[in-house]
XYZ file of C-alpha atoms in Angstrom:
114
model
C 33.488 -50.743 19.152
C 30.416 -49.235 20.732
C 30.243 -49.714 24.501
C 27.610 -48.557 26.952
C 28.189 -49.054 30.668
C 25.443 -48.257 33.171
C 25.961 -47.620 36.867
C 24.118 -46.230 39.856
C 21.448 -48.840 40.473
C 20.655 -49.679 44.083
C 18.026 -50.619 46.630
C 16.102 -47.507 47.666
C 13.023 -46.840 49.765
C 9.808 -45.543 48.219
C 10.004 -41.785 47.795
C 13.763 -41.890 47.454
C 16.032 -40.788 44.632
C 18.744 -42.307 42.476
C 20.875 -41.081 39.614
C 21.835 -43.569 36.931
C 24.788 -42.976 34.626
C 25.659 -44.476 31.266
C 29.190 -44.007 29.977
C 29.461 -44.342 26.206
C 32.446 -45.007 23.963
C 33.224 -46.079 20.417
C 31.099 -43.511 18.616
C 30.673 -39.737 18.348
C 28.414 -39.419 21.364
C 27.254 -35.835 20.793
C 25.738 -36.750 17.414
C 23.349 -39.433 18.689
C 20.151 -39.672 20.659
C 20.366 -41.714 23.844
C 17.673 -43.773 25.506
C 16.886 -45.216 28.911
C 14.762 -48.356 28.942
C 13.684 -50.583 31.792
C 12.490 -54.145 32.145
C 10.644 -55.428 35.160
C 10.340 -59.169 35.900
C 7.784 -60.776 33.598
C 7.286 -57.595 31.590
C 8.484 -56.301 28.253
C 11.273 -53.772 28.019
C 9.824 -50.258 27.881
C 11.220 -46.872 26.883
C 11.529 -44.604 29.902
C 13.200 -41.504 28.471
C 15.041 -40.267 25.424
C 17.310 -37.304 24.766
C 18.247 -36.280 21.250
C 21.473 -34.731 20.044
C 20.034 -31.236 20.495
C 18.936 -31.892 24.067
C 15.266 -32.421 23.358
C 13.659 -34.955 25.642
C 10.828 -37.473 25.786
C 9.403 -39.237 28.847
C 7.016 -42.093 29.325
C 3.834 -40.956 31.033
C 4.579 -43.157 34.021
C 7.749 -41.210 34.881
C 6.918 -37.719 33.665
C 7.549 -35.148 36.385
C 9.649 -37.570 38.444
C 12.542 -38.549 36.148
C 14.955 -36.286 34.274
C 17.248 -37.375 31.477
C 20.350 -35.310 30.720
C 23.619 -35.652 28.874
C 27.171 -34.397 29.251
C 28.787 -34.497 25.824
C 32.202 -33.627 27.297
C 32.034 -36.797 29.400
C 30.214 -38.967 26.847
C 27.687 -39.753 29.552
C 23.911 -39.766 29.794
C 22.139 -39.586 33.139
C 18.744 -40.483 34.505
C 17.786 -38.642 37.679
C 14.958 -40.518 39.358
C 12.990 -38.856 42.139
C 9.901 -39.877 44.102
C 10.608 -43.502 43.322
C 7.788 -46.021 43.556
C 7.836 -49.803 43.942
C 6.606 -50.076 40.357
C 9.842 -48.437 39.200
C 11.669 -51.610 40.215
C 13.414 -52.959 37.112
C 16.695 -53.421 35.339
C 17.503 -50.134 33.629
C 19.352 -50.112 30.321
C 20.766 -47.329 28.205
C 20.825 -47.661 24.449
C 21.974 -45.854 21.346
C 21.073 -46.464 17.715
C 24.369 -46.067 15.904
C 24.643 -48.493 12.971
C 22.143 -50.615 14.932
C 20.710 -50.507 18.431
C 23.389 -51.004 21.056
C 22.618 -51.825 24.704
C 24.445 -51.695 27.975
C 24.464 -54.571 30.446
C 21.849 -52.949 32.681
C 21.745 -51.800 36.288
C 19.253 -53.041 38.879
C 16.958 -50.565 40.606
C 14.873 -51.933 43.459
C 12.352 -49.721 45.247
C 11.209 -51.357 48.449
C 10.783 -50.646 52.128
């Protein structure tokens, strides 16, 4: 069965950096696009970044130039490198993959605060 497990969330000061990881299993990882979403308290879940099977990427305007999505097909893992973090980046971050349907991980909390 498809499983997505995020890790790497933490409390970080404004201007700091974090790298999130999402380990995938149960499907042929290299063939599928992977997404990072986030959901802040009281807000809808929003797409942060996407990487397709060829390595092409998409970023939300709010994170462009600060976040980098990447994938390691040998490790079945997708990453989100987050630099210059701001308090408004505080959210639960989820990875997802549309295999037969959209699958989601359990999420990892990122808190940006001094």
